């Protein structure tokens, strides 16, 4: 009996403030197993009101995702495998994955480098001449929490106006009691305050300051959006780690409670199969028009051939961010990728807030991510009707060209993107893409004057019809142009048509299909002994 499984077993969910954490990550034991039930099944309804299933204790439930977390306690591996196999063949069960550990990507803190070079680099001051943001825009920091009492952050904290603090009643009936600033899915309480430790200098608070420290208040620093509402959705603990179930809950909390943008400075080197609960939560955010900004990770690898999530999530609302330095180069530790990474932003030696009225420097794609999240918030303050695909296209079309391998080979430019929005400058959406032969991709236009005409630079590679639907034919690269009624023209960046799996990269790894076993290889072998008909088992 052989098992088809993923050979890349480096797993470490990590908050993207540390190059060290992910590079040093080793496989960790699952903190239980997440069972995903099919929508509307009787089995899930029974699980919601049960304390156990198939000999395992149900230790957590998440109704939005049809998920339950089970723990087999002190059962040996063979007994656990037998019970898991029974769960997997239940017709109401969609899949089972390990509840992986999540960690932060931390780099050394240099408190002497107290310069916000990143703000000048992206020309933020020129952008602020046209507006400094709006507290009507909500950005959720899914992280180690936020020091919401910090003097440079507190006035920009999101507050749940429908909840009465301290009365121990769920006043707004959202399922959470006294969630004033957000919620803590690590400690399972209503206090999402950042807790520092040896592995966490205050990562979430640092990210919050980058995206939304209060501007023009006579103290400390200013965020990319000087006015904004920061929601704290904590799932990473004082040791910089959390788990997959907590990550899913933190995303869904933000989505369900009014966030416009979710900032995710964390991730793990796992397959698409193992990351399914995360990608499904991001899909629910996409359905509500919520923009998800993800860190590319700090391995120094090409994400086009290296599996890391949520960075590689193939959904239209995802903007994946690489880091740039003060010279517009790529730090050696930043991940990159033409197909999987959207753009770059300053992330090296970034000065920001830390818990306890402190400030300091951290580096990583973690720091680049909240800068983009704050900039997206600034964009939405000018035009709250922007769609996620339009936001990404506008950022890429207006970005400054740099020699960092991303879809646009660009670094964000705050002044240029705000100017583009205010002028409603004709912009083709999407700006860049990678698709497979015979796939289709819908193009549209932001700004300009209808009707629009679309054209492809090479019909033999990809043709496009009058509605903007592009159909890939042969492999290669094309540019798509849109012309409006005033004969204004905008041309896309490269649209690549490549064979599946041909991107290469330096990390290996496959696509994470449904035939891949989502659990530990040894556990997969045992499962096939009990249930040889499971899809990844081969005789």
Coordinates of C-alpha atoms in Angstrom, one line a residue:
X1 CA 0.0 0.0 0.0
X2 CA 1.4 3.4 -0.9
X3 CA 0.1 6.9 -0.2
X4 CA 0.1 9.9 -2.4
X5 CA 1.2 12.7 -0.1
X6 CA 2.9 16.1 0.0
X7 CA 6.7 15.8 0.2
X8 CA 7.2 19.3 1.4
X9 CA 6.5 18.8 5.2
X10 CA 8.0 22.1 6.5
X11 CA 5.1 23.5 8.4
X12 CA 5.1 26.5 10.7
X13 CA 2.3 28.9 10.8
X14 CA 4.1 32.2 11.5
X15 CA 3.3 35.8 11.8
X16 CA 5.4 37.4 9.1
X17 CA 7.6 39.6 11.3
X18 CA 10.4 37.1 11.5
X19 CA 12.7 35.6 8.9
X20 CA 14.1 33.4 11.7
X21 CA 10.8 31.8 12.7
X22 CA 9.9 30.3 9.3
X23 CA 13.5 29.3 8.3
X24 CA 13.9 27.5 11.6
X25 CA 10.5 26.0 11.6
X26 CA 10.2 22.2 12.1
X27 CA 7.1 20.0 11.7
X28 CA 5.0 20.2 14.9
X29 CA 2.4 17.8 16.3
X30 CA -1.2 18.7 15.5
X31 CA -3.2 20.3 18.3
X32 CA -6.1 18.1 17.3
X33 CA -7.8 17.8 13.9
X34 CA -10.2 20.1 12.2
X35 CA -13.2 18.3 10.7
X36 CA -15.0 20.2 7.9
X37 CA -18.7 19.2 7.3
X38 CA -20.5 19.7 4.1
X39 CA -23.0 22.6 4.1
X40 CA -26.4 21.9 5.6
X41 CA -25.7 18.3 6.7
X42 CA -27.3 16.6 9.6
X43 CA -23.9 15.5 10.9
X44 CA -22.7 19.0 11.5
X45 CA -25.9 19.9 13.3
X46 CA -25.4 16.9 15.6
X47 CA -21.7 17.9 16.1
X48 CA -22.7 21.4 17.2
X49 CA -24.7 20.0 20.1
X50 CA -22.4 17.1 20.9
X51 CA -19.3 16.8 23.1
X52 CA -17.7 13.9 21.2
X53 CA -17.6 12.1 17.9
X54 CA -16.0 8.8 17.0
X55 CA -14.3 8.5 20.3
X56 CA -12.8 12.0 20.1
X57 CA -13.6 15.0 22.3
X58 CA -15.1 18.0 20.4
X59 CA -13.1 20.8 21.9
X60 CA -14.1 23.7 19.6
X61 CA -16.7 24.6 17.0
X62 CA -16.9 27.3 14.3
X63 CA -20.3 27.5 12.7
X64 CA -19.4 30.0 10.0
X65 CA -16.9 27.5 8.5
X66 CA -18.9 24.3 9.3
X67 CA -15.8 23.2 11.4
X68 CA -15.3 21.3 14.6
X69 CA -12.0 20.7 16.3
X70 CA -11.6 17.2 17.8
X71 CA -8.9 15.8 20.1
X72 CA -8.2 12.1 20.6
X73 CA -6.5 12.7 23.9
X74 CA -4.0 10.0 24.9
X75 CA -5.0 7.6 22.2
X76 CA -2.0 6.1 20.4
X77 CA -1.3 6.8 16.8
X78 CA -2.8 3.6 15.5
X79 CA -6.1 4.1 17.4
X80 CA -6.2 7.7 16.3
X81 CA -5.8 6.7 12.7
X82 CA -8.6 4.2 13.0
X83 CA -11.0 6.8 14.3
X84 CA -9.9 9.4 11.8
X85 CA -10.6 6.9 9.0
X86 CA -14.1 6.4 10.3
X87 CA -14.6 10.2 10.4
X88 CA -13.3 10.6 6.8
X89 CA -15.7 8.1 5.3
X90 CA -18.7 9.8 6.9
X91 CA -20.7 11.1 3.9
X92 CA -21.4 14.4 5.8
X93 CA -17.6 15.1 6.2
X94 CA -15.9 17.1 3.4
X95 CA -12.3 16.9 4.7
X96 CA -10.1 16.6 7.8
X97 CA -6.8 18.5 8.3
X98 CA -4.4 18.9 11.2
X99 CA -4.9 22.0 13.4
X100 CA -1.4 23.3 12.6
X101 CA 0.5 25.6 14.8
X102 CA 1.0 29.2 13.7
X103 CA 4.0 31.4 14.5
X104 CA 5.2 34.9 13.9
X105 CA 8.0 35.7 11.4
X106 CA 10.3 37.8 13.7
X107 CA 13.5 39.7 13.0
X108 CA 15.8 41.5 15.5
X109 CA 14.5 44.8 16.9
X110 CA 16.9 47.8 16.4
X111 CA 15.6 50.6 18.6
X112 CA 18.3 53.0 17.5
X113 CA 17.0 53.2 13.9
X114 CA 14.1 55.5 14.6
X115 CA 13.4 56.7 11.1
X116 CA 10.2 56.3 9.1
X117 CA 12.0 56.2 5.8
X118 CA 9.1 54.2 4.4
X119 CA 6.7 57.1 4.6
X120 CA 8.9 59.3 2.5
X121 CA 9.7 56.5 0.0
X122 CA 6.1 55.9 -0.9
X123 CA 5.4 59.7 -1.1
X124 CA 2.8 59.5 1.7
X125 CA 2.9 63.3 2.4
X126 CA 1.9 64.1 -1.2
X127 CA -1.0 61.7 -0.8
X128 CA -2.1 63.2 2.5
X129 CA -2.5 66.6 0.8
X130 CA -5.6 65.1 -0.7
X131 CA -6.9 63.5 2.5
X132 CA -5.5 61.7 5.5
X133 CA -8.0 58.9 5.7
X134 CA -11.3 58.2 7.4
X135 CA -12.5 56.4 10.5
X136 CA -15.4 55.0 8.5
X137 CA -12.8 52.6 7.0
X138 CA -12.1 49.5 9.2
X139 CA -8.9 47.5 8.9
X140 CA -8.6 44.3 10.9
X141 CA -5.2 43.3 12.3
X142 CA -5.3 39.5 12.6
X143 CA -2.2 39.0 14.7
X144 CA -0.8 39.0 18.3
X145 CA -3.3 41.6 19.3
X146 CA -3.0 45.4 19.6
X147 CA -2.1 47.6 22.5
X148 CA -5.3 49.6 22.2
X149 CA -4.3 51.9 25.1
X150 CA -1.1 53.1 23.3
X151 CA -1.2 56.9 23.0
X152 CA -0.4 56.8 19.3
X153 CA -3.0 54.2 18.5
X154 CA -6.0 54.5 20.9
X155 CA -7.8 57.3 19.0
X156 CA -7.8 55.2 15.8
X157 CA -9.1 52.0 17.5
X158 CA -12.3 50.5 16.1
X159 CA -15.0 50.3 18.8
X160 CA -18.0 48.1 18.7
X161 CA -20.7 50.8 19.2
X162 CA -23.4 48.2 19.6
X163 CA -21.7 46.5 22.6
X164 CA -21.8 47.8 26.2
X165 CA -18.4 47.3 27.9
X166 CA -18.2 45.1 31.0
X167 CA -21.9 44.1 31.3
X168 CA -21.1 40.4 30.3
X169 CA -24.0 40.5 27.8
X170 CA -23.7 39.9 24.0
X171 CA -25.6 43.2 23.3
X172 CA -25.3 43.0 19.5
X173 CA -26.0 39.3 19.3
X174 CA -22.9 38.6 17.2
X175 CA -21.8 35.7 19.3
X176 CA -19.2 37.5 21.4
X177 CA -19.6 39.1 24.8
X178 CA -18.1 42.5 25.5
X179 CA -16.0 42.6 22.2
X180 CA -15.3 46.4 22.3
X181 CA -12.0 46.5 20.4
X182 CA -12.3 43.1 18.8
X183 CA -11.7 39.6 20.1
X184 CA -9.0 37.3 21.3
X185 CA -9.2 33.8 19.7
X186 CA -6.0 32.7 21.4
X187 CA -7.2 33.3 24.9
X188 CA -10.9 33.0 24.0
X189 CA -11.9 36.2 25.7
X190 CA -12.9 39.7 24.7
X191 CA -9.5 41.3 25.4
X192 CA -7.4 41.4 22.2
X193 CA -4.5 43.3 23.8
X194 CA -1.1 42.5 22.6
X195 CA 0.9 40.3 25.0
X196 CA 4.7 40.5 24.7
X197 CA 7.1 37.6 25.3
X198 CA 10.5 36.3 24.2
X199 CA 9.1 35.5 20.8
X200 CA 6.8 38.5 20.5
X201 CA 8.1 42.1 21.0
X202 CA 4.6 43.4 20.1
X203 CA 4.2 42.4 16.5
X204 CA 0.5 43.2 16.2
X205 CA 0.9 46.6 17.8
X206 CA 3.9 47.3 15.5
X207 CA 1.7 46.4 12.5
X208 CA -1.2 48.6 13.8
X209 CA 1.1 51.6 14.0
X210 CA 2.4 51.1 10.5
X211 CA -1.1 51.1 9.0
X212 CA -2.8 53.5 11.3
X213 CA -0.9 55.3 14.1
X214 CA -2.7 58.6 14.7
X215 CA -1.3 61.5 12.6
X216 CA -0.9 65.1 13.6
X217 CA -1.2 64.4 17.3
X218 CA 2.1 65.8 18.4
X219 CA 3.6 62.4 19.4
X220 CA 5.4 59.4 18.1
X221 CA 4.8 58.4 14.5
X222 CA 2.1 58.5 11.9
X223 CA 0.5 55.6 10.1
X224 CA -0.1 55.2 6.4
X225 CA -3.6 56.2 7.1
X226 CA -3.6 59.0 9.7
X227 CA -7.3 58.4 10.4
X228 CA -8.7 54.9 10.3
X229 CA -10.4 52.4 12.5
X230 CA -8.2 49.5 13.6
X231 CA -10.0 46.3 14.7
X232 CA -8.0 43.9 16.8
X233 CA -8.7 40.2 15.9
X234 CA -6.1 38.3 17.9
X235 CA -5.2 34.7 17.5
X236 CA -1.4 34.6 18.0
X237 CA -0.2 34.5 21.6
X238 CA 2.7 35.9 23.6
X239 CA 5.0 33.3 22.1
X240 CA 4.1 34.5 18.6
X241 CA 2.1 31.4 17.8
X242 CA -1.5 30.3 17.4
X243 CA -3.2 27.6 15.3
X244 CA -5.2 27.1 12.2
X245 CA -8.6 27.2 13.9
X246 CA -7.8 30.5 15.6
X247 CA -6.7 32.0 12.3
X248 CA -10.0 31.0 10.6
X249 CA -12.0 32.5 13.5
X250 CA -10.0 35.8 13.4
X251 CA -10.7 36.2 9.7
X252 CA -14.4 35.4 10.0
X253 CA -14.8 37.7 13.0
X254 CA -13.3 40.6 10.9
X255 CA -15.5 39.7 7.9
X256 CA -18.7 39.4 9.9
X257 CA -18.1 42.6 12.0
X258 CA -17.6 45.2 9.3
X259 CA -13.9 45.1 8.3
X260 CA -13.2 46.5 4.9
X261 CA -9.6 45.3 4.9
X262 CA -7.9 42.3 6.7
X263 CA -4.2 42.6 7.3
X264 CA -2.5 39.2 7.6
X265 CA 1.2 39.3 8.6
X266 CA 1.5 35.6 9.2
X267 CA 1.6 32.3 7.3
X268 CA 3.1 28.9 7.0
X269 CA 4.8 26.6 4.5
X270 CA 1.9 24.2 4.0
X271 CA 0.1 22.8 1.0
X272 CA -3.1 24.1 -0.5
X273 CA -4.9 21.0 0.9
X274 CA -3.7 21.7 4.4
X275 CA -4.6 25.4 4.1
X276 CA -8.2 24.7 3.0
X277 CA -9.9 26.2 6.2
X278 CA -7.9 29.4 5.7
X279 CA -8.6 29.8 2.0
X280 CA -12.3 29.1 2.6
X281 CA -12.4 31.9 5.2
X282 CA -10.7 34.2 2.8
X283 CA -13.3 33.2 0.2
X284 CA -16.1 34.2 2.6
X285 CA -14.4 37.6 3.0
X286 CA -14.2 37.8 -0.8
X287 CA -17.9 37.2 -1.1
X288 CA -18.5 40.3 1.1
X289 CA -16.0 42.4 -0.8
X290 CA -13.4 42.4 2.0
X291 CA -9.8 43.0 0.8
X292 CA -7.2 40.5 2.2
X293 CA -3.6 41.7 2.4
X294 CA -1.1 38.9 3.0
X295 CA 2.6 38.7 3.7
X296 CA 4.6 36.9 1.1
X297 CA 6.8 35.3 3.8
X298 CA 10.5 35.6 4.8
X299 CA 12.2 32.5 3.3
X300 CA 13.9 34.4 0.4
X301 CA 12.1 32.0 -1.9
X302 CA 10.0 32.2 -5.1
X303 CA 6.3 31.6 -4.1
X304 CA 5.6 30.5 -7.7
X305 CA 7.2 27.2 -6.8
X306 CA 7.0 27.3 -3.0
X307 CA 3.8 26.6 -1.1
X308 CA 3.0 29.1 1.6
X309 CA -0.4 30.3 2.8
X310 CA -2.4 32.5 3.0
X311 CA 0.0 34.3 0.6
X312 CA -0.6 31.9 -2.3
X313 CA -4.4 32.0 -2.0
X314 CA -5.7 32.3 -5.6
X315 CA -8.7 34.6 -4.9
X316 CA -9.4 38.0 -6.4
X317 CA -9.5 39.8 -3.1
X318 CA -5.9 38.8 -2.1
X319 CA -3.0 41.2 -2.4
X320 CA 0.3 39.4 -1.5
X321 CA 3.1 41.7 -0.5
X322 CA 6.9 41.3 -0.8
X323 CA 9.3 43.6 1.1
X324 CA 11.6 46.3 -0.3
X325 CA 14.4 48.2 1.4
X326 CA 15.4 51.9 1.5
X327 CA 17.2 51.5 -1.8
X328 CA 14.2 49.8 -3.5
X329 CA 16.0 46.5 -3.5
X330 CA 14.7 43.2 -2.3
X331 CA 16.0 42.2 1.1
X332 CA 17.6 38.7 0.9
X333 CA 14.9 37.2 3.2
X334 CA 11.8 38.5 1.4
X335 CA 9.8 36.0 -0.8
X336 CA 8.9 37.0 -4.3
X337 CA 7.2 35.6 -7.4
X338 CA 5.8 36.9 -10.7
X339 CA 2.7 34.6 -10.5
X340 CA 1.9 34.6 -6.8
X341 CA 3.1 37.9 -5.3
X342 CA 1.2 41.1 -6.2
X343 CA 3.6 43.9 -5.4
X344 CA 6.2 45.1 -2.9
X345 CA 6.3 47.7 -0.2
X346 CA 8.9 48.9 2.4
X347 CA 9.5 46.2 5.0
X348 CA 13.1 46.6 6.1
X349 CA 14.0 48.3 9.5
X350 CA 10.5 49.8 9.9
X351 CA 10.0 52.1 12.9
X352 CA 6.6 51.8 14.6
X353 CA 4.7 51.5 17.8
X354 CA 5.3 48.8 20.4
X355 CA 3.3 47.9 23.6
X356 CA 3.7 50.1 26.7
X357 CA 4.1 53.4 24.9
X358 CA 7.2 52.2 23.2
X359 CA 8.6 52.4 19.6
X360 CA 11.1 50.3 17.7
X361 CA 12.3 48.7 14.5
X362 CA 11.2 45.4 13.0
X363 CA 11.8 43.9 9.6
X364 CA 9.9 41.5 7.4
X365 CA 7.1 41.1 4.9
X366 CA 5.0 41.6 8.1
X367 CA 5.9 45.2 8.1
X368 CA 5.3 45.7 4.3
X369 CA 1.9 44.1 4.7
X370 CA 0.3 46.7 7.1
X371 CA 1.8 49.6 5.1
X372 CA -0.2 48.2 2.1
X373 CA -3.3 47.6 4.3
X374 CA -3.1 51.2 5.5
X375 CA -2.7 52.5 2.0
X376 CA -5.8 50.4 0.9
X377 CA -7.6 52.1 3.7
X378 CA -6.5 55.5 2.5
X379 CA -7.8 54.5 -1.0
X380 CA -11.1 53.5 0.3
X381 CA -11.5 56.8 2.2
X382 CA -11.4 58.5 -1.3
X383 CA -13.7 55.9 -3.0
X384 CA -15.5 53.5 -0.7
X385 CA -17.0 51.7 -3.7
X386 CA -13.7 50.3 -5.0
X387 CA -13.8 46.6 -5.6
X388 CA -10.9 44.4 -4.4
X389 CA -9.8 43.7 -8.0
X390 CA -9.8 47.5 -8.7
X391 CA -7.8 48.2 -5.6
X392 CA -5.1 45.7 -6.7
X393 CA -5.1 47.0 -10.3
X394 CA -4.8 50.6 -9.2
X395 CA -1.9 49.8 -6.9
X396 CA -0.1 47.9 -9.6
X397 CA -0.8 50.5 -12.3
X398 CA 0.5 53.4 -10.2
X399 CA 3.5 51.6 -8.6
X400 CA 7.1 52.7 -9.0
X401 CA 9.1 50.2 -11.1
X402 CA 11.7 48.3 -9.0
X403 CA 13.8 45.2 -9.6
X404 CA 11.8 43.0 -7.3
X405 CA 10.2 40.0 -8.9
X406 CA 6.4 40.4 -8.4
X407 CA 3.4 40.5 -10.8
X408 CA 3.9 44.3 -11.4
X409 CA 7.7 44.5 -10.6
X410 CA 6.6 47.6 -8.6
X411 CA 6.7 49.2 -5.2
X412 CA 3.6 51.0 -4.0
X413 CA 3.4 54.7 -4.5
X414 CA 0.8 56.4 -2.3
X415 CA 0.7 59.7 -4.1
X416 CA 0.4 58.2 -7.5
X417 CA -2.4 55.8 -6.6
X418 CA -4.4 58.5 -4.8
X419 CA -4.0 60.8 -7.9
X420 CA -5.2 58.0 -10.1
X421 CA -8.3 57.5 -8.0
X422 CA -9.2 61.2 -7.7
X423 CA -8.8 61.7 -11.5
X424 CA -10.7 58.4 -12.2
X425 CA -7.9 57.6 -14.6
X426 CA -8.7 54.8 -17.1
X427 CA -7.2 51.6 -15.6
X428 CA -7.6 48.1 -16.9
X429 CA -8.6 45.5 -14.3
X430 CA -6.7 43.2 -13.7
X431 CA -3.3 44.7 -14.4
X432 CA -1.4 41.5 -14.3
X433 CA -2.2 37.8 -14.3
X434 CA -0.9 34.3 -14.7
X435 CA -3.3 31.7 -16.2
X436 CA -3.2 28.3 -17.8
X437 CA -4.1 27.4 -21.5
X438 CA -7.8 27.2 -22.2
X439 CA -8.6 29.3 -19.1
X440 CA -10.6 32.4 -19.2
X441 CA -10.2 35.7 -17.4
X442 CA -12.7 38.6 -17.2
X443 CA -11.3 42.1 -17.8
X444 CA -13.0 45.4 -17.0
X445 CA -12.1 49.0 -16.6
X446 CA -11.9 51.5 -13.8
X447 CA -12.5 55.2 -14.7
X448 CA -12.7 56.5 -18.2
X449 CA -15.9 56.8 -20.2
X450 CA -17.9 53.9 -21.5
X451 CA -18.2 52.1 -23.9
X452 CA -14.9 50.3 -23.7
X453 CA -13.0 48.4 -26.4
X454 CA -10.6 45.6 -25.4
X455 CA -7.7 44.2 -27.5
X456 CA -5.0 41.6 -27.0
X457 CA -1.4 42.0 -28.3
X458 CA -1.3 38.4 -29.5
X459 CA -4.5 36.6 -30.4
X460 CA -2.7 33.4 -31.0
X461 CA -1.7 33.3 -27.3
X462 CA -4.9 34.8 -25.8
X463 CA -7.9 36.5 -27.5
X464 CA -10.4 38.8 -25.9
X465 CA -14.0 39.5 -26.9
X466 CA -16.0 42.7 -26.8
X467 CA -17.1 42.1 -23.2
X468 CA -13.5 41.8 -22.0
X469 CA -13.5 38.0 -21.6
X470 CA -10.0 36.8 -22.4
X471 CA -9.5 33.2 -23.5
X472 CA -6.0 31.7 -23.3
X473 CA -4.8 29.6 -26.2
X474 CA -1.1 29.0 -26.4
X475 CA 1.7 29.7 -23.9
X476 CA 3.4 33.0 -23.8
X477 CA 2.8 36.6 -22.7
X478 CA 0.3 39.2 -23.9
X479 CA -0.7 42.7 -23.0
X480 CA -4.4 43.7 -22.9
X481 CA -5.4 47.2 -23.8
X482 CA -8.7 49.1 -23.1
X483 CA -9.8 52.1 -25.1
X484 CA -12.6 54.3 -23.8
X485 CA -15.1 56.5 -25.6
X486 CA -12.7 59.5 -25.5
X487 CA -9.9 57.4 -27.1
X488 CA -8.0 57.2 -23.8
X489 CA -5.9 54.0 -23.6
X490 CA -4.6 51.9 -20.8
X491 CA -2.4 48.8 -21.3
X492 CA -2.1 46.0 -18.8
X493 CA 1.1 44.6 -17.5
X494 CA 2.0 41.2 -18.6
X495 CA -0.6 38.5 -18.7
X496 CA 1.2 35.1 -18.7
X497 CA -0.2 31.9 -20.1
X498 CA 1.8 29.0 -18.7
X499 CA 1.3 25.3 -18.4
X500 CA 0.2 24.1 -14.9
X501 CA 3.2 23.6 -12.7
X502 CA 5.7 25.2 -15.1
X503 CA 6.7 28.1 -12.9
X504 CA 9.7 26.4 -11.3
X505 CA 11.0 28.4 -8.3
X506 CA 13.4 27.2 -5.7
X507 CA 11.0 25.7 -3.1
X508 CA 9.5 22.7 -4.9
X509 CA 6.0 21.7 -3.9
X510 CA 3.0 21.0 -6.0
X511 CA -0.5 22.4 -6.3
X512 CA -2.0 20.6 -3.4
X513 CA -4.9 18.8 -5.2
X514 CA -7.7 16.9 -3.7
X515 CA -5.8 13.5 -4.1
X516 CA -3.2 14.6 -1.6
X517 CA -3.3 13.3 1.9
X518 CA -3.7 16.4 4.2
X519 CA -2.2 14.8 7.3
X520 CA 1.2 13.6 8.5
X521 CA 2.8 11.0 6.2
X522 CA 2.9 8.3 8.8
X523 CA -0.7 9.0 9.8
X524 CA -1.7 8.8 6.1
X525 CA -0.1 5.3 5.8
X526 CA -2.1 4.1 8.8
X527 CA -5.4 5.6 7.4
X528 CA -4.9 3.6 4.2
X529 CA -4.6 0.4 6.3
X530 CA -8.0 1.0 7.8
X531 CA -9.7 2.6 4.8
X532 CA -7.8 1.7 1.5
X533 CA -10.5 3.4 -0.5
X534 CA -9.5 6.8 0.6
X535 CA -8.6 8.9 -2.5
X536 CA -4.9 9.1 -1.9
X537 CA -4.4 5.4 -1.2
X538 CA -3.0 3.3 -4.0
X539 CA -2.7 -0.5 -4.0

